[in-house]
């Protein structure tokens, strides 16, 4: 980091050598408490971004130049640095200029976090007072610190999960060379040798992908002993033998994070309207049972807010960039930025079904939900907790279950409003390991990665840059009033699920909109859940549905749901046009975005596809039949142009009728050479048919 001449700086040093003579190679992170430190004297702004002190790989020694916490000419003054080191709870230090040009980290005594002071002095008498952009910068820094989104950590409305009062430790580590044998407790990582240098301690929680029971897949236990840098003994026997397995371990943070949420809710209950639960950078393991104490069903829960009072805002905030998408060659789960990593799964399909029926869908983060035994079935019958849940700059990773028995990431079904901003979720599965080769296996379960507030909600469902990295039965339950600018869903049995009605909710009366949806490698790109109000909807428009599929498909949980659904979806990306299909008739119009105009030339018998519009039929080699799809609620107008010399026959599906100018329906119509037939589906009060228009 460069500093202007005259700025008071300090060289902070560290000796990270260990008692055995080896070096601790993990970087140390220093983060200024205020989001900006501004100097009008030096015309300089220091962003409050994390600074890394990286020890030498051989000696463990390291140094970095940083700004003194009381540097003259800078505002605020007297602030602190937050120190994050692997295996330790975060703490705060001061580095005043008087402490010397060089200071060793070990010499600093931890202090309480302090944002510093802004000494904005009044002008001296008889000296002209003025304001320019430099003053504005200083005031902007002050204002930035009072912004509830800043995550500074010292504001009374910010509840940092790593604060001493709560004690979360984001120290989860991942490797991909784990080996354990059925019926044994010894875990070996002979290539990565990750357990030395204090990186594994007795009592830490451990998850191993694939070592659990069949269907569950995920194995969870705790460390009983650290035997060497490449071996630990666990408290429980593995159910399945694995090699080259993903291993994740670290401190369990379920209780600390829940304590921070409880404190934030107590702050709201005291009459305040906004509280932020802040998760600093790090991967935080959450390992423990689902709780139903707040009318929800989650590992981390928040509660009920009366509809007669001011709506409260509960903000779950992490660090910028936490929504990064996992690379397909990654060998470990994506836990960059601020990530919660859950080890929770159901033991079986029957256990999952029974719990959902009683307590609603289980999730890592859950508000009051649709459960009937744990509360009043929030989200059903237009009953809501009067809270807006905001999830921002956060990733939630859940245990990977080949059968879809994992918990969801977030259940917001019973909250009145929701905002998801730069949010990512998905299981700990990996493309490189073949975990998503067959998403049909996830259909054995009922996992829903994300539930938005149910139909009937309070008209504020906002999704900006939301990514589902896959591994669920249903990627996202999208509900009325939802609007998303970028929505990605990968590797689920059903990707985006427009909801008309579910779990006792009222029927949706309003639409949902996605600007760009990337839905890849899902068995069903769209899956309609229940018909909406009066059998009209759900209504969904997707400006661009990017996919990589040989057979893009729209399905639903009933024929009635698909037939009630409406909207317009434009396919883009890599897909087989011949494979585009709908499982049942639907009112959702599918548009082929891969061509300038939907014109297809055919020379033999065919059936019109959902993405067809104009069929140019060349009958030069002889007549043939083109078959119309089911007319029921079909939104497409088809044009048949005979450019050959023989007769083209247009037939129907299921003996439906084609009504020509005679007004008498027939199951087929003849199109002479050079002629054109244009038909549209209509309901005549008795049955659906095709009418010439």
XYZ file of C-alpha atoms in Angstrom:
693
model
C 0.000 0.000 0.000
C 1.430 3.382 -0.978
C 1.232 6.402 1.298
C 1.845 10.091 0.561
C 4.962 11.802 1.873
C 4.477 12.877 5.488
C 1.768 10.329 6.328
C 2.434 8.679 9.688
C 2.837 4.947 9.095
C 4.107 1.941 10.990
C 5.801 -1.214 9.794
C 3.987 -4.054 11.552
C 6.107 -7.204 11.842
C 5.317 -10.772 12.803
C 7.305 -13.870 13.694
C 5.085 -16.812 12.772
C 7.630 -19.545 13.454
C 6.321 -22.457 15.526
C 7.871 -24.292 18.434
C 8.859 -27.215 16.221
C 10.858 -24.920 13.947
C 8.315 -24.895 11.123
C 6.589 -21.779 9.840
C 2.904 -20.926 10.111
C 2.203 -19.915 6.522
C -1.339 -18.649 7.010
C -1.769 -14.949 6.248
C -2.830 -12.580 9.009
C -5.602 -10.131 8.114
C -5.769 -6.572 9.453
C -9.004 -4.663 8.877
C -9.458 -1.008 9.872
C -12.607 -0.535 11.932
C -13.897 2.469 9.940
C -14.793 1.891 6.280
C -12.662 4.885 5.192
C -9.901 7.025 6.669
C -9.671 10.374 4.895
C -7.027 13.131 4.850
C -7.654 16.552 3.333
C -4.078 17.496 4.279
C -2.544 14.755 2.173
C -5.439 14.518 -0.319
C -5.589 10.804 0.462
C -8.271 8.221 1.233
C -7.476 4.868 2.826
C -10.223 2.322 2.151
C -11.163 0.162 5.110
C -10.434 -3.015 3.161
C -8.630 -6.004 4.716
C -4.819 -5.898 4.605
C -2.904 -9.162 4.513
C 0.370 -9.766 6.339
C 1.842 -12.849 4.658
C 4.619 -14.664 6.556
C 7.604 -16.031 4.681
C 7.017 -19.678 3.833
C 10.406 -20.710 5.187
C 10.969 -18.513 8.258
C 7.511 -17.367 9.269
C 8.668 -13.743 9.386
C 6.634 -11.033 7.734
C 6.017 -7.298 7.648
C 3.556 -4.814 6.192
C 3.383 -0.999 6.268
C 0.089 0.363 7.599
C -1.363 3.717 8.593
C -1.026 4.713 12.242
C -4.379 4.643 13.984
C -3.957 8.262 15.111
C -2.144 9.515 11.990
C -2.048 13.324 11.964
C -4.246 14.917 9.329
C -6.509 11.873 8.943
C -10.101 11.409 10.071
C -11.311 9.593 12.021
C -8.548 9.403 14.621
C -7.989 6.874 17.364
C -9.552 3.918 15.599
C -8.500 0.254 15.782
C -7.397 -2.598 13.563
C -9.209 -5.920 13.703
C -6.783 -8.890 13.619
C -7.849 -12.236 12.152
C -5.508 -15.223 12.547
C -6.194 -18.855 11.787
C -7.309 -20.813 14.831
C -7.818 -17.704 16.989
C -10.760 -15.499 17.813
C -10.531 -12.066 16.183
C -9.231 -9.226 18.363
C -8.549 -5.497 18.023
C -5.347 -3.462 18.431
C -4.227 0.148 18.200
C -1.074 1.280 16.382
C -0.484 4.892 17.463
C 2.301 6.790 15.737
C 4.175 7.132 19.046
C 4.628 3.366 19.293
C 7.518 3.636 16.835
C 8.353 3.160 13.186
C 8.383 -0.639 13.612
C 6.074 -2.630 15.884
C 5.837 -6.395 16.382
C 2.309 -7.757 16.446
C 3.012 -9.851 19.531
C 3.692 -6.678 21.534
C 0.207 -5.276 21.065
C -2.405 -5.724 23.780
C -5.961 -6.411 22.589
C -8.385 -3.532 23.089
C -12.070 -2.900 22.466
C -13.110 -2.048 18.923
C -13.205 1.701 18.312
C -14.389 3.480 15.160
C -12.442 6.624 16.038
C -13.565 10.205 16.367
C -14.407 12.854 13.783
C -13.211 16.248 15.055
C -14.960 18.558 12.611
C -14.001 21.968 14.034
C -15.884 25.228 13.529
C -13.956 27.896 11.540
C -11.825 30.373 13.528
C -13.302 33.896 13.874
C -12.394 36.376 11.147
C -11.236 33.560 8.844
C -13.463 32.911 5.866
C -15.209 29.587 6.100
C -15.720 27.579 2.909
C -16.507 24.085 1.777
C -15.146 22.177 -1.177
C -14.885 18.592 -2.340
C -12.272 17.827 0.335
C -14.743 18.622 3.104
C -17.314 16.580 1.287
C -14.967 13.604 1.276
C -14.463 13.908 5.013
C -18.185 14.126 5.702
C -18.797 11.255 3.312
C -16.448 9.156 5.408
C -18.375 10.092 8.528
C -21.670 9.316 6.851
C -20.344 6.022 5.531
C -19.573 4.921 9.032
C -23.099 5.612 10.195
C -24.491 3.607 7.274
C -26.032 0.409 8.578
C -24.619 -1.501 5.589
C -21.014 -0.624 6.349
C -20.374 -3.615 8.603
C -17.959 -1.571 10.685
C -18.748 -3.581 13.783
C -18.858 -0.799 16.396
C -22.341 0.559 15.778
C -24.969 -0.471 18.336
C -27.125 -1.975 15.614
C -24.341 -4.235 14.270
C -23.936 -7.636 15.900
C -20.653 -9.172 14.763
C -20.850 -12.940 15.173
C -17.135 -13.034 16.082
C -17.436 -10.429 18.851
C -16.360 -11.720 22.279
C -19.978 -11.753 23.437
C -20.747 -14.446 20.833
C -17.418 -15.993 19.865
C -17.876 -17.387 16.366
C -14.647 -18.512 14.667
C -14.570 -18.668 10.879
C -11.739 -21.173 10.632
C -13.203 -23.985 8.515
C -10.630 -25.638 6.254
C -11.143 -27.947 3.292
C -8.963 -30.528 1.549
C -9.755 -33.165 -1.073
C -7.536 -36.130 -0.224
C -9.386 -37.622 2.725
C -9.415 -41.390 3.190
C -11.366 -43.368 5.775
C -12.588 -46.978 5.929
C -16.042 -48.263 6.834
C -16.331 -49.006 10.542
C -13.194 -47.074 11.494
C -12.503 -43.641 12.980
C -9.084 -42.865 11.527
C -9.023 -40.159 8.844
C -5.887 -39.776 6.755
C -4.900 -36.922 4.435
C -1.479 -38.128 3.415
C -0.904 -35.685 0.576
C -2.107 -32.362 1.976
C -0.919 -33.033 5.569
C -3.293 -30.323 6.805
C -3.617 -31.065 10.516
C -0.308 -29.692 11.798
C 0.587 -26.213 13.045
C -2.458 -26.152 15.298
C -4.871 -26.253 12.382
C -6.755 -29.193 13.920
C -7.600 -29.481 17.608
C -9.597 -31.909 19.709
C -13.310 -31.155 19.647
C -13.391 -29.509 16.218
C -16.248 -30.656 13.999
C -15.473 -32.667 10.863
C -17.498 -33.349 7.730
C -16.511 -35.884 5.043
C -18.351 -36.016 1.729
C -19.386 -39.556 0.832
C -18.420 -41.259 4.096
C -21.941 -41.157 5.542
C -24.744 -43.721 5.196
C -26.135 -44.514 1.759
C -28.366 -41.700 0.526
C -27.241 -39.336 3.291
C -23.685 -39.243 1.877
C -22.387 -36.639 4.332
C -20.507 -37.884 7.399
C -20.152 -35.698 10.465
C -18.188 -36.185 13.663
C -15.679 -34.461 15.962
C -11.919 -34.796 16.424
C -10.993 -37.172 19.276
C -7.232 -36.862 18.776
C -4.702 -35.313 16.411
C -2.245 -38.081 15.627
C 0.006 -36.301 13.110
C -0.103 -33.623 10.438
C -1.717 -36.165 8.120
C -3.950 -38.134 10.485
C -6.699 -37.559 13.036
C -8.922 -39.926 14.973
C -12.616 -39.125 15.025
C -15.336 -39.804 17.581
C -17.553 -41.877 15.257
C -17.092 -44.686 12.755
C -17.495 -43.961 9.061
C -20.409 -45.647 7.295
C -18.802 -45.765 3.846
C -15.199 -46.140 2.712
C -13.899 -43.209 0.679
C -10.652 -41.991 -0.805
C -9.808 -38.587 -2.275
C -12.796 -37.254 -0.372
C -13.592 -33.665 0.546
C -12.892 -33.085 4.235
C -14.038 -29.950 6.064
C -13.207 -29.182 9.690
C -13.203 -26.348 12.186
C -15.048 -24.926 15.178
C -18.823 -25.299 15.407
C -20.545 -21.899 15.296
C -24.222 -22.734 15.615
C -24.517 -21.390 19.172
C -22.395 -18.237 18.642
C -24.237 -17.200 15.469
C -27.618 -17.887 17.049
C -26.559 -15.796 20.048
C -25.727 -12.882 17.746
C -29.123 -13.235 16.027
C -30.868 -13.345 19.419
C -29.050 -10.174 20.466
C -30.054 -8.441 17.236
C -33.676 -9.440 17.817
C -33.524 -8.175 21.379
C -32.321 -4.845 19.973
C -35.298 -4.787 17.614
C -37.660 -5.733 20.421
C -36.397 -2.732 22.392
C -38.000 -0.449 19.814
C -35.325 -0.165 17.143
C -36.243 -0.892 13.538
C -32.946 -2.093 12.012
C -30.344 -4.600 13.157
C -27.474 -6.224 11.308
C -25.945 -9.627 11.996
C -22.468 -9.278 10.522
C -20.325 -12.238 9.452
C -16.681 -11.259 8.779
C -14.686 -13.085 6.078
C -14.216 -16.731 6.917
C -15.937 -20.101 6.684
C -18.148 -20.806 9.701
C -19.250 -24.370 10.374
C -22.825 -24.779 11.633
C -23.383 -28.268 12.990
C -26.411 -29.033 15.103
C -30.115 -29.855 15.099
C -32.953 -27.895 13.588
C -34.771 -25.643 16.054
C -38.524 -24.965 16.046
C -38.520 -22.505 18.962
C -39.353 -19.439 16.847
C -42.113 -20.987 14.715
C -39.513 -21.954 12.134
C -37.375 -24.984 11.409
C -33.750 -23.978 11.132
C -30.282 -24.302 12.546
C -30.257 -20.500 12.830
C -33.704 -18.982 13.414
C -35.354 -15.602 13.743
C -38.814 -14.914 15.028
C -42.232 -13.311 14.819
C -42.896 -9.590 14.486
C -46.438 -8.231 14.859
C -48.147 -6.901 11.763
C -49.560 -3.921 13.684
C -46.148 -2.435 14.491
C -43.423 -0.915 12.301
C -41.863 -3.504 10.008
C -38.428 -4.505 11.314
C -35.387 -5.040 9.078
C -33.090 -7.906 10.031
C -29.962 -7.769 7.893
C -27.639 -10.779 7.545
C -24.476 -9.216 6.122
C -21.110 -10.579 5.069
C -18.105 -9.409 3.077
C -18.161 -8.280 -0.542
C -17.618 -11.032 -3.103
C -19.096 -13.869 -1.052
C -21.446 -14.757 -3.923
C -18.596 -15.934 -6.178
C -19.522 -19.007 -8.240
C -17.622 -22.275 -7.759
C -15.314 -23.185 -10.690
C -16.039 -26.522 -12.351
C -12.467 -27.697 -11.673
C -12.527 -26.890 -7.944
C -11.637 -29.767 -5.642
C -13.090 -28.160 -2.496
C -16.392 -26.349 -1.758
C -16.746 -22.629 -2.482
C -16.440 -20.863 0.884
C -14.706 -17.626 -0.119
C -15.722 -14.394 1.567
C -18.250 -14.837 4.370
C -19.701 -18.346 4.334
C -21.843 -20.463 6.623
C -21.141 -24.179 6.131
C -23.809 -26.535 7.462
C -23.271 -30.222 8.243
C -27.009 -30.933 8.638
C -28.932 -33.630 6.742
C -31.964 -35.815 7.271
C -31.338 -39.485 7.977
C -33.836 -40.728 5.392
C -36.575 -39.763 3.004
C -39.229 -40.658 5.567
C -37.537 -38.536 8.235
C -37.401 -35.597 5.850
C -41.046 -35.972 4.848
C -42.254 -36.295 8.438
C -40.339 -33.225 9.570
C -41.540 -31.081 6.655
C -45.148 -32.139 7.262
C -44.871 -31.178 10.935
C -42.453 -28.255 11.017
C -42.080 -27.003 7.462
C -38.986 -27.150 5.302
C -35.780 -27.316 7.302
C -33.085 -24.773 6.445
C -29.833 -23.422 7.773
C -31.445 -19.974 8.178
C -35.177 -19.946 8.829
C -37.820 -17.442 9.843
C -41.351 -18.335 10.902
C -42.425 -20.882 8.317
C -45.186 -23.063 6.975
C -44.951 -25.712 9.693
C -48.181 -26.705 11.412
C -46.771 -28.233 14.615
C -44.158 -25.604 15.474
C -46.358 -22.505 15.341
C -49.198 -20.943 13.370
C -48.116 -21.970 9.836
C -46.578 -18.689 8.705
C -46.773 -18.217 4.956
C -50.096 -20.062 4.949
C -53.390 -18.193 4.592
C -51.545 -14.847 4.178
C -50.115 -14.980 7.718
C -46.692 -13.325 7.980
C -44.093 -12.149 10.415
C -43.790 -8.393 9.832
C -40.075 -8.408 9.085
C -37.913 -7.841 6.024
C -35.075 -10.340 5.958
C -32.045 -9.051 4.056
C -29.304 -11.514 3.028
C -26.337 -9.669 1.561
C -22.763 -10.612 0.644
C -23.215 -14.034 2.200
C -22.841 -17.658 1.115
C -24.609 -20.607 2.729
C -23.184 -24.046 1.901
C -25.121 -27.127 2.975
C -24.083 -30.745 3.346
C -24.202 -32.728 0.120
C -26.674 -35.627 -0.012
C -26.900 -37.687 -3.177
C -30.596 -38.281 -2.428
C -31.561 -34.658 -1.803
C -31.947 -35.106 1.962
C -29.934 -32.021 2.853
C -31.346 -28.942 4.574
C -32.187 -25.917 2.469
C -30.059 -22.791 2.692
C -32.794 -20.305 3.667
C -36.525 -20.537 4.313
C -38.164 -17.090 4.175
C -41.643 -18.412 3.425
C -43.341 -16.754 6.374
C -41.553 -13.389 6.229
C -43.459 -10.460 4.776
C -40.542 -9.080 2.704
C -37.176 -10.331 1.522
C -34.095 -8.857 -0.140
C -31.299 -11.110 -1.392
C -28.299 -9.126 -2.592
C -25.104 -10.831 -3.794
C -26.151 -14.076 -2.130
C -24.954 -17.600 -2.962
C -25.984 -21.025 -1.743
C -25.524 -24.672 -2.676
C -24.341 -27.992 -1.309
C -20.735 -28.977 -0.742
C -20.872 -31.158 -3.854
C -18.364 -30.721 -6.664
C -18.691 -30.915 -10.417
C -15.127 -32.222 -10.641
C -16.050 -35.177 -8.409
C -19.132 -36.127 -10.436
C -21.547 -35.160 -7.665
C -23.927 -33.523 -10.128
C -23.670 -36.011 -12.993
C -27.263 -37.158 -12.487
C -29.556 -34.568 -10.844
C -32.412 -37.080 -11.026
C -31.039 -38.662 -7.830
C -31.988 -35.491 -5.930
C -35.641 -36.278 -6.713
C -35.496 -38.959 -4.000
C -35.702 -36.075 -1.516
C -37.645 -32.875 -0.989
C -34.915 -30.319 -0.338
C -35.673 -26.719 -1.364
C -32.546 -24.597 -1.603
C -34.349 -21.281 -1.123
C -37.969 -20.392 -0.312
C -39.053 -16.821 -0.971
C -42.007 -15.298 0.961
C -45.184 -17.153 0.050
C -47.971 -16.098 -2.283
C -49.874 -13.258 -0.659
C -46.671 -11.618 0.562
C -46.138 -7.923 1.240
C -44.941 -7.022 -2.304
C -41.196 -6.700 -1.728
C -39.271 -9.741 -3.000
C -35.994 -8.508 -4.467
C -33.171 -10.715 -5.760
C -29.997 -9.143 -7.123
C -27.173 -11.456 -8.141
C -28.295 -14.709 -6.537
C -26.482 -17.972 -7.291
C -27.477 -21.552 -6.484
C -24.519 -23.882 -6.950
C -26.761 -26.949 -6.947
C -27.424 -30.174 -5.102
C -31.125 -29.718 -4.208
C -34.368 -31.292 -5.297
C -35.722 -27.783 -5.996
C -33.319 -24.903 -6.581
C -35.583 -22.002 -5.644
C -39.281 -21.562 -4.899
C -39.952 -18.251 -6.653
C -43.093 -16.479 -5.488
C -45.289 -13.605 -6.628
C -43.803 -10.090 -6.639
C -40.308 -11.598 -6.934
C -37.986 -9.741 -9.278
C -34.451 -10.906 -10.021
C -31.819 -9.282 -12.194
C -29.372 -12.215 -12.230
C -30.425 -15.640 -10.997
C -28.272 -18.740 -11.465
C -29.420 -22.262 -10.613
C -27.203 -25.240 -11.407
C -27.416 -28.994 -10.889
C -30.843 -29.409 -9.270
C -33.654 -31.769 -10.176
C -35.858 -28.706 -10.713
C -34.204 -25.341 -11.215
C -36.567 -22.374 -10.892
C -39.961 -23.244 -9.419
C -42.692 -20.600 -9.925
C -45.176 -21.046 -7.087
C -48.915 -20.627 -7.565
C -49.792 -22.109 -4.191
C -47.881 -24.240 -1.697
C -48.241 -25.407 1.900
C -51.585 -23.718 2.514
C -50.682 -20.377 0.968
C -53.269 -18.266 -0.825
C -53.147 -18.456 -4.606
C -50.740 -16.071 -6.301
C -52.434 -13.115 -7.996
C -49.322 -11.276 -9.176
C -46.422 -12.035 -11.480
C -42.705 -12.633 -11.046
C -39.901 -11.452 -13.331
C -36.320 -12.572 -13.996
C -34.099 -10.504 -16.263
C -31.480 -13.197 -16.776
C -31.663 -16.733 -15.426
C -28.834 -19.187 -15.954
C -30.362 -22.628 -15.387
C -27.938 -25.376 -16.305
C -27.827 -29.146 -15.880
C -31.210 -29.386 -14.143
C -33.655 -32.152 -15.031
C -36.350 -29.475 -15.316
C -35.431 -25.882 -16.044
C -38.825 -24.695 -14.805
C -41.116 -26.597 -12.451
C -44.509 -25.077 -11.660
C -45.769 -25.587 -8.107
C -49.546 -25.402 -7.800
C -52.118 -23.329 -9.712
C -52.580 -19.703 -8.650
C -55.699 -17.748 -7.651
C -58.802 -18.602 -9.697
C -56.682 -21.009 -11.724
C -54.763 -18.172 -13.420
C -50.999 -18.335 -12.976
C -48.402 -18.415 -11.562
C -47.183 -15.823 -14.044
C -43.477 -15.746 -14.833
C -41.491 -13.842 -17.439
C -37.805 -14.576 -18.036
C -36.119 -12.210 -20.484
C -33.203 -14.608 -21.000
C -33.103 -18.191 -19.795
C -29.561 -19.326 -20.448
C -29.122 -23.062 -20.447
C -26.811 -25.853 -21.560
C -29.208 -28.697 -22.117
C -30.044 -31.207 -24.773
C -33.657 -31.204 -23.645
C -34.868 -28.004 -21.935
C -38.074 -28.877 -20.134
C -40.971 -27.272 -18.268
C -42.793 -29.525 -15.805
C -44.918 -29.126 -12.698
C -46.328 -30.911 -9.681
C -49.698 -31.357 -11.429
C -51.334 -31.034 -14.816
C -53.489 -28.264 -13.401
C -50.444 -26.288 -12.256
C -48.868 -26.359 -15.718
C -52.119 -25.483 -17.464
C -52.707 -22.525 -15.143
C -49.178 -21.136 -15.557
C -48.671 -18.104 -17.792
C -45.758 -16.013 -18.995
C -43.011 -15.765 -21.550
C -39.570 -17.392 -21.429
C -36.818 -16.739 -23.971
C -34.297 -19.557 -24.308
C -30.649 -18.667 -24.960
C -27.351 -20.497 -24.618
C -26.511 -24.020 -25.735
C -29.528 -26.247 -26.238
C -31.007 -28.732 -28.662
C -33.989 -27.073 -30.334
C -35.528 -30.473 -31.046
C -35.384 -31.316 -27.338
C -37.411 -28.354 -26.044
C -40.579 -29.680 -24.399
C -43.309 -29.189 -21.823
C -44.456 -32.173 -19.802
C -48.092 -31.059 -20.089
C -49.897 -28.253 -21.925
C -48.993 -24.878 -20.429
C -49.718 -21.210 -20.945
C -46.031 -20.324 -20.686
C -44.789 -19.225 -24.099
C -41.297 -20.504 -24.913
C -39.321 -18.385 -27.374
C -36.284 -19.607 -29.322
C -33.643 -16.951 -28.631
C -31.063 -18.756 -30.733
C -32.475 -17.594 -34.071
C -33.400 -14.180 -35.493
C -36.873 -15.465 -36.350
C -38.555 -18.766 -35.489
C -38.789 -20.170 -39.044
C -38.099 -23.878 -39.577
C -37.920 -25.705 -42.916
C -39.204 -29.288 -42.957
C -39.318 -31.893 -45.714
C -41.125 -34.759 -43.998
C -43.598 -35.644 -41.268
C -43.130 -33.665 -38.057
C -44.798 -32.393 -34.896
C -44.718 -28.655 -34.222
C -42.499 -27.787 -31.256
C -43.134 -25.260 -28.455
C -40.489 -22.956 -29.964
C -41.773 -23.203 -33.551
C -43.749 -20.366 -35.101
C -43.530 -20.587 -38.918
C -43.122 -23.994 -40.593
C -41.943 -23.848 -44.206
C -43.031 -27.214 -45.579
C -41.377 -28.416 -48.773
C -43.631 -31.075 -50.308
C -41.693 -31.317 -53.574
C -40.765 -34.930 -52.893
C -44.293 -35.805 -51.832
C -47.004 -34.868 -49.369
C -46.613 -35.421 -45.628
C -48.311 -34.539 -42.331
C -47.416 -31.842 -39.840
C -49.006 -32.429 -36.425
C -50.099 -29.662 -34.096
C -49.373 -30.030 -30.346
C -52.113 -30.104 -27.739
C -54.284 -26.997 -28.096
C -55.080 -26.784 -24.375
C -53.962 -23.311 -23.134
C -51.378 -23.252 -25.939
C -50.098 -19.649 -26.346
C -48.495 -20.154 -29.786
C -49.862 -19.159 -33.182
C -48.527 -21.561 -35.838
C -48.105 -20.772 -39.535
C -47.798 -23.614 -42.084
C -46.528 -22.564 -45.526
C -46.531 -25.184 -48.277
C -43.691 -24.341 -50.691
C -43.752 -27.650 -52.578
C -45.935 -29.180 -55.265
C -47.872 -31.780 -53.243
C -50.533 -31.444 -50.555
C -49.557 -30.792 -46.914
C -51.810 -32.298 -44.252
C -52.023 -30.608 -40.864
C -53.231 -32.956 -38.112
C -54.028 -32.594 -34.407
C -53.177 -34.282 -31.121
C -55.812 -36.265 -29.241
C -58.501 -35.861 -31.923
C -58.795 -32.125 -31.282
C -60.427 -30.179 -34.077
C -59.201 -27.603 -36.564
C -61.828 -24.990 -37.398
C -61.452 -23.514 -40.872
C -63.617 -20.909 -42.591
C -66.480 -23.403 -42.901
C -66.960 -23.269 -39.149
C -67.074 -27.053 -38.938
C -64.185 -28.660 -37.114
C -62.157 -31.577 -38.448
C -59.175 -33.468 -37.088
C -57.054 -32.430 -40.076
C -56.793 -29.723 -42.682
C -55.270 -29.789 -46.161
C -52.894 -27.085 -47.351
C -52.515 -26.951 -51.133
C -49.236 -26.194 -52.898
C -48.348 -22.548 -52.368
C -51.032 -22.024 -49.716
C -50.694 -20.962 -46.066
C -52.559 -22.091 -42.947
C -52.403 -19.940 -39.809
C -53.972 -21.334 -36.627
C -54.354 -20.313 -33.004
C -55.586 -22.270 -29.973
C -58.960 -21.189 -28.578
C -61.540 -22.456 -26.120
C -65.080 -22.448 -27.494
C -66.847 -22.976 -24.192
C -66.762 -26.731 -24.510
C -63.344 -27.771 -25.711
C -60.008 -26.448 -26.907
C -59.295 -26.504 -30.614
C -57.301 -24.836 -33.376
C -58.896 -21.961 -35.234
C -57.782 -20.402 -38.500
C -56.909 -16.747 -37.939
